[in-house]
Amino acid sequence: MFSSSSTPWTHKRSVCALATLGAAALLAGCATSPAPKAAAPVHVKVFVATMFEIGKNTGDRAGEFQHWYERYWKDATPINVPGALGPVYCNNDGVCGAVLGMGKVNSSSSMQAILLNPAFNFSQAYYVISGVAGTPPQRGTIGEVSWATWLVDYDLGHRWAPEENKAGEPTFMPRKGYEDYRRFQLNPTLTGWAMKLSADTPLLDSDSARKYRTRYPDAAARRAPFVGTGTHVTGDTFFHGPGMSKQAQYIAKLYGADDYVITEMEATAITLVIKRSHGTDRVMSLRGAVNFDQGNPNETTLAHLDPAPGETAGGFAETVQNIELVGSRVVDHIVTNWGSWQNGAPKLP
């Protein structure tokens, strides 16, 4: 029999007690160590949404993003966002931007992922939806830059073939229930500021665009590039031809919007995503026309869609630069005068 003072079980209990105390002390030390501090979200003042880039972000042929990137984000670290097509770039002034992807689904899903990501604070952000587009020759020209007054969806409705209707009557009927999705009147004060700040921007032009304009008899088509306003029509199809152009104008008027001046593929979808999180008062749509939405009177729509070599409109490089030249005037003004803009667009003087 072992005595109680010398039993190995007593020694074992002592060792276990010491181990338990040591573990408790270790846990206590861990509990009092400060956790790594999460980075504060970027306070976004202006977000520039583009749809595609041709190659790299800098140093090669420019798409919709490159000139914005070279102006604001050449030294920025990309912020990867799960669910978005590409990274977001931000500078120290709160100007951020990204390539969202072409088409309604592609662009709006990227915008949703970015808006919901905790790396960003969009509570006071302004948005510039920026890209290239088409324009009807009756109201626009190659190289022009347009601020949207209205955004109208081309697709939400019923369509049928013209031969299945009475001659000359519309072949489109709005679908009931989509009233809140198919059109947006953008903030007139904000659009007014955009024009006030950018209407006199010197725009670039090209010899090829000048030559191409002469194919059209319309006075608007023959104009030099200018900054204007009007309704931007969003469609997932690259609609072409005088018939489709007339239908776009018909839809714009049917919805009580201004004249249709721009055809593009993303703005209503992106704006709907923004609306559900932050409203539309701070949304701007900025597009530059790189083609007409129809051929000239001497060519078929198919010939216009699939031009022969050397028969394209030209002016693409100049137009993507014009977009940034116009848009950056507004972006810079908002950021420079943030104290007057953070709570909403001030009244026009």
Short mmCIF file of C-alpha atoms in Angstrom, two decimals:
data_model
loop_
_atom_site.label_atom_id
_atom_site.label_comp_id
_atom_site.label_asym_id
_atom_site.label_seq_id
_atom_site.Cartn_x
_atom_site.Cartn_y
_atom_site.Cartn_z
CA MET A 1 0.00 0.00 0.00
CA PHE A 2 1.25 3.48 -0.85
CA SER A 3 0.99 6.32 1.64
CA SER A 4 -1.12 9.30 0.65
CA SER A 5 1.90 11.60 0.74
CA SER A 6 3.88 9.68 -1.77
CA THR A 7 1.30 8.20 -4.13
CA PRO A 8 2.11 8.65 -7.86
CA TRP A 9 -1.55 9.53 -8.38
CA THR A 10 -1.02 12.62 -6.22
CA HIS A 11 1.98 13.61 -8.34
CA LYS A 12 -0.01 13.04 -11.51
CA ARG A 13 -2.85 15.26 -10.26
CA SER A 14 -0.33 18.01 -9.46
CA VAL A 15 1.14 17.86 -12.96
CA CYS A 16 -2.34 17.96 -14.50
CA ALA A 17 -3.29 20.93 -12.34
CA LEU A 18 -0.19 22.83 -13.43
CA ALA A 19 -0.91 22.01 -17.06
CA THR A 20 -4.48 23.19 -16.68
CA LEU A 21 -3.35 26.44 -15.09
CA GLY A 22 -0.83 26.98 -17.87
CA ALA A 23 -3.43 26.36 -20.53
CA ALA A 24 -5.83 28.76 -18.82
CA ALA A 25 -3.13 31.41 -18.67
CA LEU A 26 -2.36 30.86 -22.35
CA LEU A 27 -6.01 31.20 -23.25
CA ALA A 28 -6.33 34.31 -21.13
CA GLY A 29 -3.34 35.80 -22.94
CA CYS A 30 -4.93 35.02 -26.30
CA ALA A 31 -8.19 36.56 -25.21
CA THR A 32 -6.55 39.84 -24.31
CA SER A 33 -4.55 40.14 -27.57
CA PRO A 34 -6.17 42.67 -29.94
CA ALA A 35 -7.65 41.21 -33.12
CA PRO A 36 -6.28 42.52 -36.44
CA LYS A 37 -8.17 45.65 -37.38
CA ALA A 38 -10.17 45.37 -40.60
CA ALA A 39 -9.43 47.99 -43.24
CA ALA A 40 -12.00 50.76 -43.39
CA PRO A 41 -14.18 50.58 -46.51
CA VAL A 42 -13.38 52.94 -49.36
CA HIS A 43 -15.71 55.95 -49.23
CA VAL A 44 -16.69 56.13 -52.89
CA LYS A 45 -17.41 59.63 -54.19
CA VAL A 46 -17.72 58.78 -57.90
CA PHE A 47 -17.91 55.34 -59.49
CA VAL A 48 -17.19 55.03 -63.23
CA ALA A 49 -18.78 51.94 -64.79
CA THR A 50 -17.43 50.87 -68.19
CA MET A 51 -18.34 47.73 -70.13
CA PHE A 52 -15.22 46.48 -71.94
CA GLU A 53 -11.55 47.01 -72.54
CA ILE A 54 -9.87 45.81 -75.72
CA GLY A 55 -6.54 44.66 -74.26
CA LYS A 56 -4.55 45.98 -71.33
CA ASN A 57 -5.63 48.91 -69.17
CA THR A 58 -2.86 51.07 -70.55
CA GLY A 59 -0.33 51.22 -73.35
CA ASP A 60 -2.29 49.68 -76.21
CA ARG A 61 -5.45 50.33 -78.24
CA ALA A 62 -7.96 51.92 -75.89
CA GLY A 63 -11.42 50.57 -75.22
CA GLU A 64 -13.96 52.12 -72.86
CA PHE A 65 -11.84 51.86 -69.70
CA GLN A 66 -8.30 52.81 -70.68
CA HIS A 67 -8.51 56.60 -70.74
CA TRP A 68 -10.32 56.62 -67.38
CA TYR A 69 -7.71 54.25 -65.96
CA GLU A 70 -4.81 56.36 -67.18
CA ARG A 71 -6.34 59.49 -65.67
CA TYR A 72 -7.32 58.15 -62.24
CA TRP A 73 -5.91 54.69 -61.42
CA LYS A 74 -2.48 54.06 -62.94
CA ASP A 75 -0.99 53.72 -59.45
CA ALA A 76 -4.02 52.05 -57.85
CA THR A 77 -4.01 48.52 -56.43
CA PRO A 78 -6.79 46.39 -57.94
CA ILE A 79 -9.47 45.27 -55.48
CA ASN A 80 -10.87 41.88 -56.47
CA VAL A 81 -14.61 41.49 -55.92
CA PRO A 82 -16.21 38.02 -55.96
CA GLY A 83 -19.02 37.97 -58.52
CA ALA A 84 -17.73 40.91 -60.58
CA LEU A 85 -16.20 40.57 -64.02
CA GLY A 86 -13.03 42.44 -63.10
CA PRO A 87 -11.35 44.27 -60.22
CA VAL A 88 -12.29 47.68 -58.90
CA TYR A 89 -9.71 50.47 -58.89
CA CYS A 90 -9.84 53.45 -56.50
CA ASN A 91 -7.66 56.50 -56.00
CA ASN A 92 -7.11 58.49 -52.83
CA ASP A 93 -9.82 61.00 -53.81
CA GLY A 94 -12.59 58.41 -53.73
CA VAL A 95 -12.88 57.99 -57.50
CA CYS A 96 -13.39 54.30 -58.30
CA GLY A 97 -14.09 52.38 -61.47
CA ALA A 98 -14.32 48.97 -63.09
CA VAL A 99 -15.10 47.05 -66.26
CA LEU A 100 -18.50 45.44 -65.70
CA GLY A 101 -19.03 43.48 -68.91
CA MET A 102 -21.27 43.94 -71.95
CA GLY A 103 -25.02 43.39 -71.92
CA LYS A 104 -27.65 43.71 -69.22
CA VAL A 105 -26.96 40.53 -67.24
CA ASN A 106 -23.18 40.78 -67.39
CA SER A 107 -23.01 44.42 -66.34
CA SER A 108 -25.76 44.41 -63.71
CA SER A 109 -24.48 41.29 -61.95
CA SER A 110 -21.03 42.89 -61.68
CA MET A 111 -22.55 46.11 -60.36
CA GLN A 112 -24.57 44.22 -57.76
CA ALA A 113 -21.50 42.35 -56.52
CA ILE A 114 -19.53 45.57 -56.21
CA LEU A 115 -22.32 47.48 -54.44
CA LEU A 116 -22.75 44.73 -51.85
CA ASN A 117 -19.06 44.20 -51.17
CA PRO A 118 -18.05 45.48 -47.70
CA ALA A 119 -14.79 46.89 -49.09
CA PHE A 120 -16.77 49.91 -50.35
CA ASN A 121 -19.08 52.52 -48.88
CA PHE A 122 -21.46 53.72 -51.61
CA SER A 123 -23.77 55.70 -49.32
CA GLN A 124 -22.89 59.04 -50.95
CA ALA A 125 -21.56 57.88 -54.33
CA TYR A 126 -22.29 59.33 -57.75
CA TYR A 127 -22.24 57.02 -60.77
CA VAL A 128 -21.08 57.59 -64.35
CA ILE A 129 -22.20 54.76 -66.64
CA SER A 130 -19.73 55.23 -69.47
CA GLY A 131 -19.30 53.63 -72.87
CA VAL A 132 -19.61 53.69 -76.64
CA ALA A 133 -22.93 53.56 -78.47
CA GLY A 134 -24.85 54.07 -81.68
CA THR A 135 -26.97 57.04 -82.71
CA PRO A 136 -29.69 57.71 -85.30
CA PRO A 137 -28.35 59.93 -88.11
CA GLN A 138 -31.39 62.17 -87.76
CA ARG A 139 -30.25 63.23 -84.26
CA GLY A 140 -26.57 62.46 -83.76
CA THR A 141 -23.15 62.00 -85.32
CA ILE A 142 -19.96 59.98 -85.01
CA GLY A 143 -17.79 61.24 -82.15
CA GLU A 144 -20.55 63.01 -80.25
CA VAL A 145 -20.90 62.55 -76.49
CA SER A 146 -24.34 62.37 -74.88
CA TRP A 147 -25.61 62.70 -71.31
CA ALA A 148 -28.85 60.80 -70.78
CA THR A 149 -31.98 62.58 -69.64
CA TRP A 150 -33.94 59.33 -69.70
CA LEU A 151 -33.02 55.65 -69.80
CA VAL A 152 -35.52 53.43 -71.62
CA ASP A 153 -35.52 49.65 -71.96
CA TYR A 154 -35.99 48.38 -75.51
CA ASP A 155 -36.75 44.75 -74.61
CA LEU A 156 -39.47 44.61 -71.94
CA GLY A 157 -42.55 44.11 -74.08
CA HIS A 158 -44.18 42.12 -76.86
CA ARG A 159 -42.88 42.12 -80.47
CA TRP A 160 -44.07 40.51 -83.66
CA ALA A 161 -43.11 40.51 -87.32
CA PRO A 162 -44.21 43.53 -89.39
CA GLU A 163 -45.94 41.29 -91.94
CA GLU A 164 -48.23 40.09 -89.14
CA ASN A 165 -49.55 43.60 -88.53
CA LYS A 166 -51.36 46.28 -90.44
CA ALA A 167 -49.00 48.19 -92.70
CA GLY A 168 -47.23 51.05 -90.93
CA GLU A 169 -48.48 50.22 -87.43
CA PRO A 170 -46.08 49.58 -84.51
CA THR A 171 -44.99 46.00 -83.85
CA PHE A 172 -44.27 46.57 -80.15
CA MET A 173 -46.52 46.60 -77.10
CA PRO A 174 -45.28 47.23 -73.53
CA ARG A 175 -45.67 44.35 -71.10
CA LYS A 176 -47.73 45.23 -68.06
CA GLY A 177 -46.06 44.95 -64.68
CA TYR A 178 -42.68 46.31 -65.79
CA GLU A 179 -43.51 49.98 -65.37
CA ASP A 180 -40.82 50.53 -62.70
CA TYR A 181 -38.15 48.67 -64.66
CA ARG A 182 -38.47 49.91 -68.21
CA ARG A 183 -37.72 53.62 -67.86
CA PHE A 184 -35.85 55.98 -65.57
CA GLN A 185 -35.85 59.75 -65.70
CA LEU A 186 -32.43 60.73 -64.44
CA ASN A 187 -32.04 63.63 -62.02
CA PRO A 188 -32.57 66.78 -64.17
CA THR A 189 -30.42 68.87 -61.82
CA LEU A 190 -27.54 66.42 -62.13
CA THR A 191 -27.89 66.24 -65.91
CA GLY A 192 -28.03 70.05 -65.98
CA TRP A 193 -24.77 70.21 -64.03
CA ALA A 194 -23.17 67.68 -66.38
CA MET A 195 -24.01 69.84 -69.39
CA LYS A 196 -22.99 73.07 -67.65
CA LEU A 197 -19.58 71.62 -66.81
CA SER A 198 -18.86 69.82 -70.07
CA ALA A 199 -20.83 71.30 -72.98
CA ASP A 200 -17.87 73.34 -74.22
CA THR A 201 -15.33 70.49 -74.03
CA PRO A 202 -13.11 70.53 -77.15
CA LEU A 203 -13.75 67.18 -78.84
CA LEU A 204 -11.49 65.14 -81.09
CA ASP A 205 -12.43 64.17 -84.64
CA SER A 206 -10.86 62.12 -87.43
CA ASP A 207 -10.58 62.38 -91.20
CA SER A 208 -12.20 58.96 -91.61
CA ALA A 209 -15.22 60.02 -89.54
CA ARG A 210 -15.56 63.28 -91.48
CA LYS A 211 -15.54 61.37 -94.75
CA TYR A 212 -18.01 58.76 -93.48
CA ARG A 213 -20.53 61.41 -92.37
CA THR A 214 -20.86 62.68 -95.93
CA ARG A 215 -22.63 59.43 -96.88
CA TYR A 216 -25.68 60.60 -94.94
CA PRO A 217 -27.98 63.43 -96.08
CA ASP A 218 -29.06 64.33 -92.52
CA ALA A 219 -27.77 67.61 -91.12
CA ALA A 220 -27.26 66.05 -87.67
CA ALA A 221 -25.20 63.19 -89.12
CA ARG A 222 -22.90 65.64 -90.89
CA ARG A 223 -22.19 67.68 -87.77
CA ALA A 224 -18.83 67.74 -86.07
CA PRO A 225 -18.76 66.00 -82.66
CA PHE A 226 -20.69 67.80 -79.93
CA VAL A 227 -21.93 67.27 -76.36
CA GLY A 228 -25.68 66.75 -76.12
CA THR A 229 -28.51 65.14 -74.17
CA GLY A 230 -31.48 62.87 -74.79
CA THR A 231 -32.90 59.42 -74.20
CA HIS A 232 -30.58 56.42 -74.13
CA VAL A 233 -32.29 53.18 -75.17
CA THR A 234 -30.96 49.94 -73.66
CA GLY A 235 -31.33 46.73 -75.67
CA ASP A 236 -29.59 43.37 -75.49
CA THR A 237 -29.75 43.24 -79.29
CA PHE A 238 -27.63 45.36 -81.62
CA PHE A 239 -30.69 46.62 -83.45
CA HIS A 240 -30.02 48.23 -86.82
CA GLY A 241 -31.95 49.73 -89.68
CA PRO A 242 -34.42 52.57 -90.11
CA GLY A 243 -37.35 50.40 -89.00
CA MET A 244 -35.77 49.44 -85.68
CA SER A 245 -34.61 53.01 -85.15
CA LYS A 246 -38.15 54.27 -85.61
CA GLN A 247 -39.34 51.66 -83.14
CA ALA A 248 -36.83 52.86 -80.55
CA GLN A 249 -38.10 56.41 -80.99
CA TYR A 250 -41.70 55.14 -80.76
CA ILE A 251 -40.94 53.40 -77.44
CA ALA A 252 -39.22 56.48 -76.04
CA LYS A 253 -42.24 58.63 -76.86
CA LEU A 254 -44.67 55.94 -75.68
CA TYR A 255 -42.96 56.09 -72.27
CA GLY A 256 -43.02 59.89 -72.13
CA ALA A 257 -39.26 60.26 -72.56
CA ASP A 258 -37.22 62.68 -74.68
CA ASP A 259 -36.10 61.91 -78.22
CA TYR A 260 -34.10 58.72 -78.63
CA VAL A 261 -30.50 59.70 -79.35
CA ILE A 262 -28.36 56.77 -78.15
CA THR A 263 -28.59 52.99 -78.44
CA GLU A 264 -26.62 50.97 -75.87
CA MET A 265 -26.83 47.69 -73.96
CA GLU A 266 -26.47 48.22 -70.22
CA ALA A 267 -27.68 51.43 -68.61
CA THR A 268 -31.24 50.54 -67.53
CA ALA A 269 -30.06 47.27 -65.97
CA ILE A 270 -27.20 48.91 -64.05
CA THR A 271 -29.49 51.72 -62.93
CA LEU A 272 -32.08 49.28 -61.62
CA VAL A 273 -29.42 47.61 -59.45
CA ILE A 274 -28.29 50.99 -58.12
CA LYS A 275 -31.90 52.04 -57.52
CA ARG A 276 -32.59 49.09 -55.23
CA SER A 277 -29.65 49.98 -53.01
CA HIS A 278 -29.27 53.75 -53.23
CA GLY A 279 -31.88 55.28 -55.56
CA THR A 280 -31.22 56.96 -58.90
CA ASP A 281 -30.67 60.61 -57.96
CA ARG A 282 -26.90 60.27 -58.40
CA VAL A 283 -26.83 58.24 -61.63
CA MET A 284 -25.44 59.67 -64.87
CA SER A 285 -25.25 57.90 -68.23
CA LEU A 286 -22.52 59.08 -70.61
CA ARG A 287 -22.16 57.62 -74.09
CA GLY A 288 -20.11 58.38 -77.18
CA ALA A 289 -21.43 57.49 -80.64
CA VAL A 290 -19.12 55.29 -82.73
CA ASN A 291 -21.70 54.24 -85.32
CA PHE A 292 -25.06 55.12 -86.81
CA ASP A 293 -27.97 52.82 -86.01
CA GLN A 294 -28.74 52.43 -89.72
CA GLY A 295 -27.09 52.59 -93.09
CA ASN A 296 -27.26 55.52 -95.48
CA PRO A 297 -30.09 55.56 -98.05
CA ASN A 298 -27.88 53.83 -100.62
CA GLU A 299 -27.00 50.73 -98.56
CA THR A 300 -28.94 47.87 -97.08
CA THR A 301 -29.09 47.22 -93.35
CA LEU A 302 -27.12 44.00 -93.84
CA ALA A 303 -24.40 45.86 -95.72
CA HIS A 304 -24.23 48.37 -92.88
CA LEU A 305 -23.98 45.58 -90.31
CA ASP A 306 -21.20 43.80 -92.20
CA PRO A 307 -19.22 46.51 -93.99
CA ALA A 308 -16.46 45.78 -96.45
CA PRO A 309 -12.85 46.54 -95.43
CA GLY A 310 -12.31 50.27 -95.24
CA GLU A 311 -16.03 50.99 -95.13
CA THR A 312 -16.42 51.39 -91.36
CA ALA A 313 -17.29 54.69 -89.73
CA GLY A 314 -13.90 55.44 -88.18
CA GLY A 315 -13.48 57.73 -85.22
CA PHE A 316 -13.54 55.03 -82.53
CA ALA A 317 -10.23 56.05 -80.96
CA GLU A 318 -11.26 59.69 -80.87
CA THR A 319 -14.70 58.91 -79.42
CA VAL A 320 -13.47 56.85 -76.46
CA GLN A 321 -11.12 59.70 -75.62
CA ASN A 322 -13.93 62.25 -76.01
CA ILE A 323 -16.02 60.33 -73.46
CA GLU A 324 -13.33 60.64 -70.82
CA LEU A 325 -12.58 64.27 -71.69
CA VAL A 326 -16.24 65.14 -71.13
CA GLY A 327 -16.87 62.89 -68.15
CA SER A 328 -13.74 63.79 -66.20
CA ARG A 329 -14.83 67.43 -66.06
CA VAL A 330 -17.87 66.37 -64.05
CA VAL A 331 -15.99 63.83 -61.93
CA ASP A 332 -13.26 66.34 -61.04
CA HIS A 333 -15.78 69.05 -60.18
CA ILE A 334 -17.72 66.77 -57.82
CA VAL A 335 -14.60 65.57 -56.01
CA THR A 336 -12.99 69.02 -55.80
CA ASN A 337 -16.19 70.51 -54.40
CA TRP A 338 -17.22 67.53 -52.29
CA GLY A 339 -18.44 69.68 -49.42
CA SER A 340 -21.17 71.03 -51.71
CA TRP A 341 -21.94 67.69 -53.36
CA GLN A 342 -21.79 65.04 -50.63
CA ASN A 343 -25.43 65.51 -49.64
CA GLY A 344 -26.72 65.66 -53.22
CA ALA A 345 -26.38 67.73 -56.36
CA PRO A 346 -26.59 71.44 -55.46
CA LYS A 347 -29.06 73.72 -57.18
CA LEU A 348 -27.94 75.02 -60.53
CA PRO A 349 -26.85 78.67 -60.40
#
